[in-house]
Short mmCIF file of C-alpha atoms in Angstrom, two decimals:
data_model
loop_
_atom_site.label_atom_id
_atom_site.label_comp_id
_atom_site.label_asym_id
_atom_site.label_seq_id
_atom_site.Cartn_x
_atom_site.Cartn_y
_atom_site.Cartn_z
CA MET A 1 12.33 11.24 -6.01
CA ASN A 2 10.84 14.71 -5.72
CA PRO A 3 8.01 14.63 -3.10
CA SER A 4 5.59 16.50 -5.38
CA PHE A 5 6.26 14.19 -8.34
CA SER A 6 5.97 11.16 -6.07
CA ALA A 7 2.61 12.43 -4.79
CA TYR A 8 1.22 12.78 -8.33
CA VAL A 9 2.48 9.31 -9.26
CA SER A 10 0.87 7.84 -6.15
CA SER A 11 -2.46 9.47 -7.03
CA ILE A 12 -2.35 8.06 -10.56
CA ILE A 13 -1.46 4.59 -9.29
CA ALA A 14 -4.34 4.73 -6.79
CA VAL A 15 -6.86 5.55 -9.53
CA CYS A 16 -5.45 2.87 -11.85
CA PHE A 17 -5.49 0.21 -9.13
CA ALA A 18 -9.09 1.00 -8.20
CA SER A 19 -10.09 0.95 -11.87
CA LEU A 20 -8.52 -2.48 -12.43
CA THR A 21 -10.28 -3.97 -9.42
CA ALA A 22 -13.56 -2.44 -10.59
CA LEU A 23 -13.03 -3.93 -14.05
CA ALA A 24 -12.50 -7.38 -12.54
CA CYS A 25 -15.41 -7.22 -10.10
CA ALA A 26 -17.83 -5.73 -12.66
CA GLN A 27 -17.82 -9.02 -14.59
CA GLY A 28 -21.36 -10.40 -14.32
CA GLY A 29 -22.54 -7.23 -12.63
CA LEU A 30 -25.47 -4.97 -13.38
CA GLN A 31 -25.18 -2.29 -16.06
CA SER A 32 -27.03 0.94 -16.69
CA GLU A 33 -27.17 1.92 -20.36
CA GLY A 34 -24.06 -0.11 -21.06
CA MET A 35 -22.08 1.27 -18.10
CA PRO A 36 -21.25 -1.15 -15.27
CA VAL A 37 -22.85 0.14 -12.07
CA LEU A 38 -19.62 -0.60 -10.22
CA PHE A 39 -17.83 1.94 -12.44
CA ILE A 40 -20.46 4.55 -11.57
CA CYS A 41 -19.67 3.92 -7.89
CA LEU A 42 -15.94 4.16 -8.60
CA GLY A 43 -16.24 7.46 -10.45
CA THR A 44 -18.42 8.93 -7.72
CA ALA A 45 -15.95 7.92 -5.01
CA PHE A 46 -13.03 9.79 -6.58
CA LEU A 47 -15.01 12.73 -7.97
CA PHE A 48 -16.51 13.49 -4.58
CA GLN A 49 -13.06 13.55 -2.95
CA TRP A 50 -11.66 15.93 -5.54
CA LEU A 51 -14.64 18.29 -5.32
CA ILE A 52 -14.25 18.66 -1.55
CA PHE A 53 -10.45 18.79 -1.85
CA ILE A 54 -10.58 22.08 -3.79
CA PRO A 55 -12.14 24.28 -1.07
CA SER A 56 -10.26 22.33 1.61
CA PHE A 57 -6.93 23.18 -0.02
CA ILE A 58 -7.92 26.81 -0.54
CA TRP A 59 -8.78 27.18 3.16
CA LYS A 60 -5.98 24.83 4.27
CA THR A 61 -8.32 22.72 6.38
CA GLU A 62 -8.74 19.01 7.04
CA HIS A 63 -11.94 19.45 9.08
CA TYR A 64 -14.16 17.81 6.48
CA PHE A 65 -11.79 15.03 5.41
CA ASP A 66 -13.14 12.20 7.56
CA LEU A 67 -16.73 13.34 7.14
CA THR A 68 -16.28 13.32 3.35
CA GLY A 69 -15.00 9.75 3.51
CA SER A 70 -18.04 8.61 5.49
CA ILE A 71 -20.47 10.40 3.18
CA THR A 72 -18.75 8.74 0.23
CA PHE A 73 -19.38 5.33 1.78
CA LEU A 74 -23.06 6.21 2.13
CA THR A 75 -23.29 7.63 -1.39
CA ILE A 76 -21.69 4.85 -3.41
CA THR A 77 -23.42 2.09 -1.43
CA GLY A 78 -26.71 3.94 -1.92
CA ILE A 79 -26.05 4.23 -5.66
CA ALA A 80 -25.33 0.50 -5.91
CA PHE A 81 -28.50 -0.35 -4.01
CA TYR A 82 -30.58 2.07 -6.08
CA PHE A 83 -29.59 0.37 -9.32
CA LYS A 84 -30.02 -3.09 -7.76
CA SER A 85 -33.60 -2.20 -6.81
CA ASN A 86 -34.44 -0.63 -10.17
CA LEU A 87 -32.72 -3.18 -12.40
CA SER A 88 -33.96 -6.22 -10.47
CA SER A 89 -37.72 -5.99 -10.98
CA GLY A 90 -38.07 -3.22 -8.42
CA SER A 91 -36.74 -5.22 -5.48
CA ALA A 92 -33.49 -6.13 -3.79
CA ASP A 93 -32.53 -9.37 -2.08
CA THR A 94 -32.05 -9.78 1.67
CA ARG A 95 -28.26 -10.03 1.39
CA SER A 96 -28.01 -6.71 -0.45
CA ILE A 97 -30.35 -5.00 2.02
CA MET A 98 -28.30 -6.26 4.98
CA LEU A 99 -25.03 -5.10 3.41
CA LEU A 100 -26.52 -1.65 2.81
CA VAL A 101 -27.73 -1.41 6.41
CA LEU A 102 -24.42 -2.55 7.92
CA VAL A 103 -22.32 -0.18 5.82
CA TYR A 104 -24.68 2.71 6.62
CA ILE A 105 -24.62 2.07 10.38
CA TRP A 106 -20.81 1.88 10.42
CA ALA A 107 -20.26 4.94 8.18
CA MET A 108 -22.73 7.19 10.00
CA ARG A 109 -21.36 6.27 13.42
CA LEU A 110 -17.70 6.67 12.47
CA GLY A 111 -18.27 9.79 10.38
CA GLY A 112 -20.09 11.55 13.18
CA PHE A 113 -17.53 10.46 15.76
CA LEU A 114 -14.53 11.65 13.74
CA PHE A 115 -16.19 14.92 12.73
CA ILE A 116 -16.93 15.80 16.36
CA ARG A 117 -13.43 14.76 17.43
CA ILE A 118 -11.62 16.91 14.86
CA HIS A 119 -13.67 19.97 15.81
CA ARG A 120 -12.95 19.44 19.49
CA ALA A 121 -9.22 18.94 18.85
CA GLY A 122 -9.00 21.80 16.36
CA GLU A 123 -6.74 19.91 13.98
CA ASP A 124 -5.45 16.53 12.88
CA LYS A 125 -1.68 16.61 13.36
CA ARG A 126 -1.12 14.26 10.41
CA PHE A 127 -2.21 17.02 8.03
CA ARG A 128 0.07 19.83 9.21
CA LYS A 129 2.52 19.37 6.33
CA TRP A 130 0.21 17.82 3.75
CA LYS A 131 -2.42 20.57 3.65
CA LYS A 132 0.19 23.17 2.71
CA SER A 133 1.18 21.31 -0.46
CA PHE A 134 -1.20 20.88 -3.43
CA PRO A 135 0.20 17.50 -4.62
CA LEU A 136 0.56 16.07 -1.10
CA PHE A 137 -2.93 17.14 -0.06
CA LEU A 138 -4.38 15.94 -3.38
CA ARG A 139 -2.74 12.56 -2.84
CA THR A 140 -4.31 12.32 0.61
CA TRP A 141 -7.81 12.89 -0.77
CA THR A 142 -7.22 10.57 -3.73
CA LEU A 143 -6.02 7.82 -1.43
CA GLN A 144 -9.18 8.30 0.62
CA GLY A 145 -11.18 7.65 -2.55
CA LEU A 146 -9.18 4.44 -3.03
CA TRP A 147 -9.69 3.50 0.62
CA VAL A 148 -13.46 3.98 0.46
CA PHE A 149 -13.89 2.05 -2.79
CA ILE A 150 -11.65 -0.93 -1.99
CA THR A 151 -12.86 -1.19 1.61
CA CYS A 152 -16.44 -1.32 0.40
CA LEU A 153 -15.68 -3.43 -2.70
CA ALA A 154 -17.03 -6.76 -1.45
CA ALA A 155 -20.32 -5.14 -0.47
CA LEU A 156 -20.54 -3.15 -3.72
CA THR A 157 -19.76 -6.20 -5.86
CA THR A 158 -22.47 -8.24 -4.15
CA ILE A 159 -25.08 -5.49 -4.33
CA THR A 160 -24.40 -4.80 -8.02
CA SER A 161 -24.15 -8.47 -8.99
CA ALA A 162 -26.80 -9.95 -11.27
CA LYS A 163 -26.56 -13.13 -9.19
CA VAL A 164 -28.70 -13.50 -6.07
CA SER A 165 -28.05 -16.00 -3.28
CA LYS A 166 -30.51 -17.01 -0.58
CA VAL A 167 -29.74 -16.47 3.09
CA ASP A 168 -27.45 -19.23 4.37
CA VAL A 169 -25.00 -19.95 7.20
CA THR A 170 -22.37 -17.57 5.78
CA PHE A 171 -24.91 -14.76 6.04
CA TYR A 172 -25.38 -15.31 9.76
CA ILE A 173 -21.67 -15.87 10.44
CA GLY A 174 -20.87 -12.62 8.64
CA VAL A 175 -23.52 -10.66 10.55
CA VAL A 176 -22.29 -12.00 13.91
CA LEU A 177 -18.70 -11.07 13.04
CA TRP A 178 -19.81 -7.59 11.97
CA VAL A 179 -21.74 -7.06 15.22
CA CYS A 180 -18.76 -8.22 17.31
CA GLY A 181 -16.36 -5.96 15.40
CA PHE A 182 -18.73 -2.99 15.62
CA ILE A 183 -19.16 -3.41 19.38
CA ILE A 184 -15.39 -3.62 19.88
CA GLU A 185 -14.74 -0.51 17.77
CA VAL A 186 -17.47 1.60 19.37
CA THR A 187 -16.57 0.51 22.90
CA ALA A 188 -12.87 1.29 22.34
CA ASP A 189 -13.67 4.74 20.93
CA LEU A 190 -16.01 5.55 23.85
CA GLN A 191 -13.47 4.41 26.43
CA LYS A 192 -10.75 6.57 24.91
CA THR A 193 -13.07 9.58 24.57
CA ARG A 194 -14.11 9.36 28.23
CA PHE A 195 -10.48 8.88 29.31
CA ARG A 196 -9.37 12.03 27.49
CA ALA A 197 -12.32 14.02 28.83
CA GLU A 198 -11.07 13.68 32.43
CA LYS A 199 -8.65 16.46 33.39
CA LYS A 200 -6.58 14.12 35.56
CA ASN A 201 -5.67 12.13 32.42
CA LYS A 202 -4.20 15.08 30.54
CA ASP A 203 -0.94 14.08 28.80
CA LYS A 204 -1.48 10.44 29.82
CA PHE A 205 -2.08 7.38 27.64
CA ILE A 206 -5.01 5.01 28.06
CA GLN A 207 -4.27 1.49 29.27
CA SER A 208 -7.60 0.44 30.72
CA GLY A 209 -10.66 -1.37 29.37
CA LEU A 210 -10.14 -2.85 25.92
CA TRP A 211 -6.93 -0.83 25.73
CA ALA A 212 -5.45 -3.17 28.34
CA LEU A 213 -5.90 -6.07 25.93
CA SER A 214 -4.73 -4.36 22.75
CA ARG A 215 -2.94 -1.10 21.97
CA HIS A 216 -5.34 -0.51 19.09
CA PRO A 217 -8.67 -2.27 19.86
CA ASN A 218 -10.68 0.15 17.70
CA TYR A 219 -8.71 -0.95 14.63
CA LEU A 220 -9.15 -4.59 15.62
CA GLY A 221 -12.92 -4.07 15.66
CA GLU A 222 -12.84 -2.42 12.25
CA ILE A 223 -10.87 -5.29 10.71
CA ILE A 224 -13.31 -7.84 12.16
CA LEU A 225 -16.44 -6.07 10.95
CA TRP A 226 -15.15 -5.75 7.36
CA LEU A 227 -14.23 -9.44 7.45
CA GLY A 228 -17.87 -10.04 8.36
CA ILE A 229 -18.98 -8.00 5.34
CA ALA A 230 -16.75 -10.10 3.06
CA ILE A 231 -18.18 -13.36 4.45
CA ILE A 232 -21.74 -12.14 3.86
CA ALA A 233 -20.79 -11.30 0.27
CA MET A 234 -18.94 -14.53 -0.51
CA PRO A 235 -21.81 -16.78 -1.75
CA VAL A 236 -22.74 -14.31 -4.51
CA LEU A 237 -19.23 -13.98 -5.92
CA TRP A 238 -17.91 -15.91 -8.89
CA GLY A 239 -15.01 -15.70 -11.34
CA TRP A 240 -13.13 -12.40 -11.21
CA GLN A 241 -15.54 -11.07 -8.60
CA TYR A 242 -13.52 -12.92 -5.96
CA VAL A 243 -11.03 -10.06 -6.30
CA SER A 244 -13.44 -8.11 -4.09
CA LEU A 245 -12.38 -10.30 -1.15
CA LEU A 246 -9.31 -8.06 -1.05
CA SER A 247 -11.48 -5.71 1.03
CA PRO A 248 -10.73 -7.02 4.57
CA LEU A 249 -7.08 -7.68 3.65
CA PHE A 250 -6.81 -4.12 2.32
CA VAL A 251 -8.30 -2.75 5.55
CA TYR A 252 -5.82 -4.80 7.58
CA LEU A 253 -2.81 -3.63 5.54
CA ILE A 254 -3.87 0.03 5.58
CA LEU A 255 -4.40 0.05 9.34
CA THR A 256 -1.31 -1.96 10.28
CA LYS A 257 1.23 -0.89 7.64
CA VAL A 258 0.28 2.53 6.26
CA SER A 259 -1.90 5.22 7.84
CA GLY A 260 -3.16 3.75 11.08
CA ILE A 261 -0.98 1.97 13.60
CA PRO A 262 2.47 3.04 12.28
CA ILE A 263 1.61 6.75 12.58
CA LEU A 264 0.01 6.41 16.01
CA GLU A 265 2.82 4.25 17.34
CA ALA A 266 5.39 6.80 16.18
CA LEU A 267 3.47 9.66 17.83
CA ALA A 268 3.08 7.68 21.05
CA GLU A 269 6.77 6.83 21.13
CA LYS A 270 7.66 10.47 20.62
CA ARG A 271 5.30 11.57 23.38
CA TRP A 272 5.70 8.86 26.04
CA GLY A 273 8.70 6.84 24.85
CA LYS A 274 10.90 7.93 27.76
CA GLN A 275 8.31 6.94 30.38
CA LYS A 276 8.83 3.58 32.11
CA ASP A 277 5.09 2.97 32.46
CA TYR A 278 4.58 3.39 28.71
CA GLN A 279 7.46 1.05 27.90
CA ALA A 280 5.96 -1.52 30.29
CA TYR A 281 2.54 -1.09 28.66
CA LYS A 282 4.09 -1.45 25.21
CA LYS A 283 5.98 -4.58 26.27
CA ASN A 284 3.03 -6.31 27.96
CA THR A 285 0.16 -5.28 25.66
CA PRO A 286 -0.15 -6.72 22.12
CA LEU A 287 -0.11 -4.30 19.21
CA LEU A 288 -3.47 -5.48 17.79
CA PHE A 289 -4.65 -9.02 18.56
CA PRO A 290 -5.13 -9.84 22.28
CA ARG A 291 -3.16 -12.79 23.58
#
């Protein structure tokens, strides 16, 4: 199949898939003038990507890609919470407030971290080919819209739901999981940043700290924290809204099968594959989950 045609098809499929999940999870959700609030969040997620894609393609830059994704998380979660507050007698429940806070903390931290990293590095090697092609670059931004919406779906569904559930044991279990995942992700990122900052480590790979337990501990932390979000959301869900529990599974599949680990493993193999110490590290250190 022609790469350009395939890219357009992928973009269409991404929008259709997100729309179907929104249709399912909007059942029993809040509406504004007949429009499900979840659909407003969905439209915003994709529209924002496409608006930033235009100047990014013109200037052939990926510098604002990750930052746009993080801002989209903040925007659509804020929209959901705004309508929850205004359509629920001017107040929001504790569960919705906590979900908003957790998503905001994660998105602001990761967005700032990735934005600083890309400007220090000068480029993201993954984009070298994509940013030169309109359909390939468009697909990348469209898939980011899908990633943001589906990743955040459990939180969005709960916040926009007409049903309210009191704080219970699942709330606390979810918060603890989120905190553990967040600490793991932040610690792993800091360890790698400090490792790369030392001149003696130039052209070397990190195998200390959390990176001695897992080859991708930052991704492990991210999977755990989104699982925590899903557990917090669970008591509010009913019927088709349970589709939103795809969120942590989606995060896991994206990071382990699509854009995360596979790409990084390939780059690492290309860079250090002939080194005995890397092969030993690869053999003795689990890909994701520590032994």
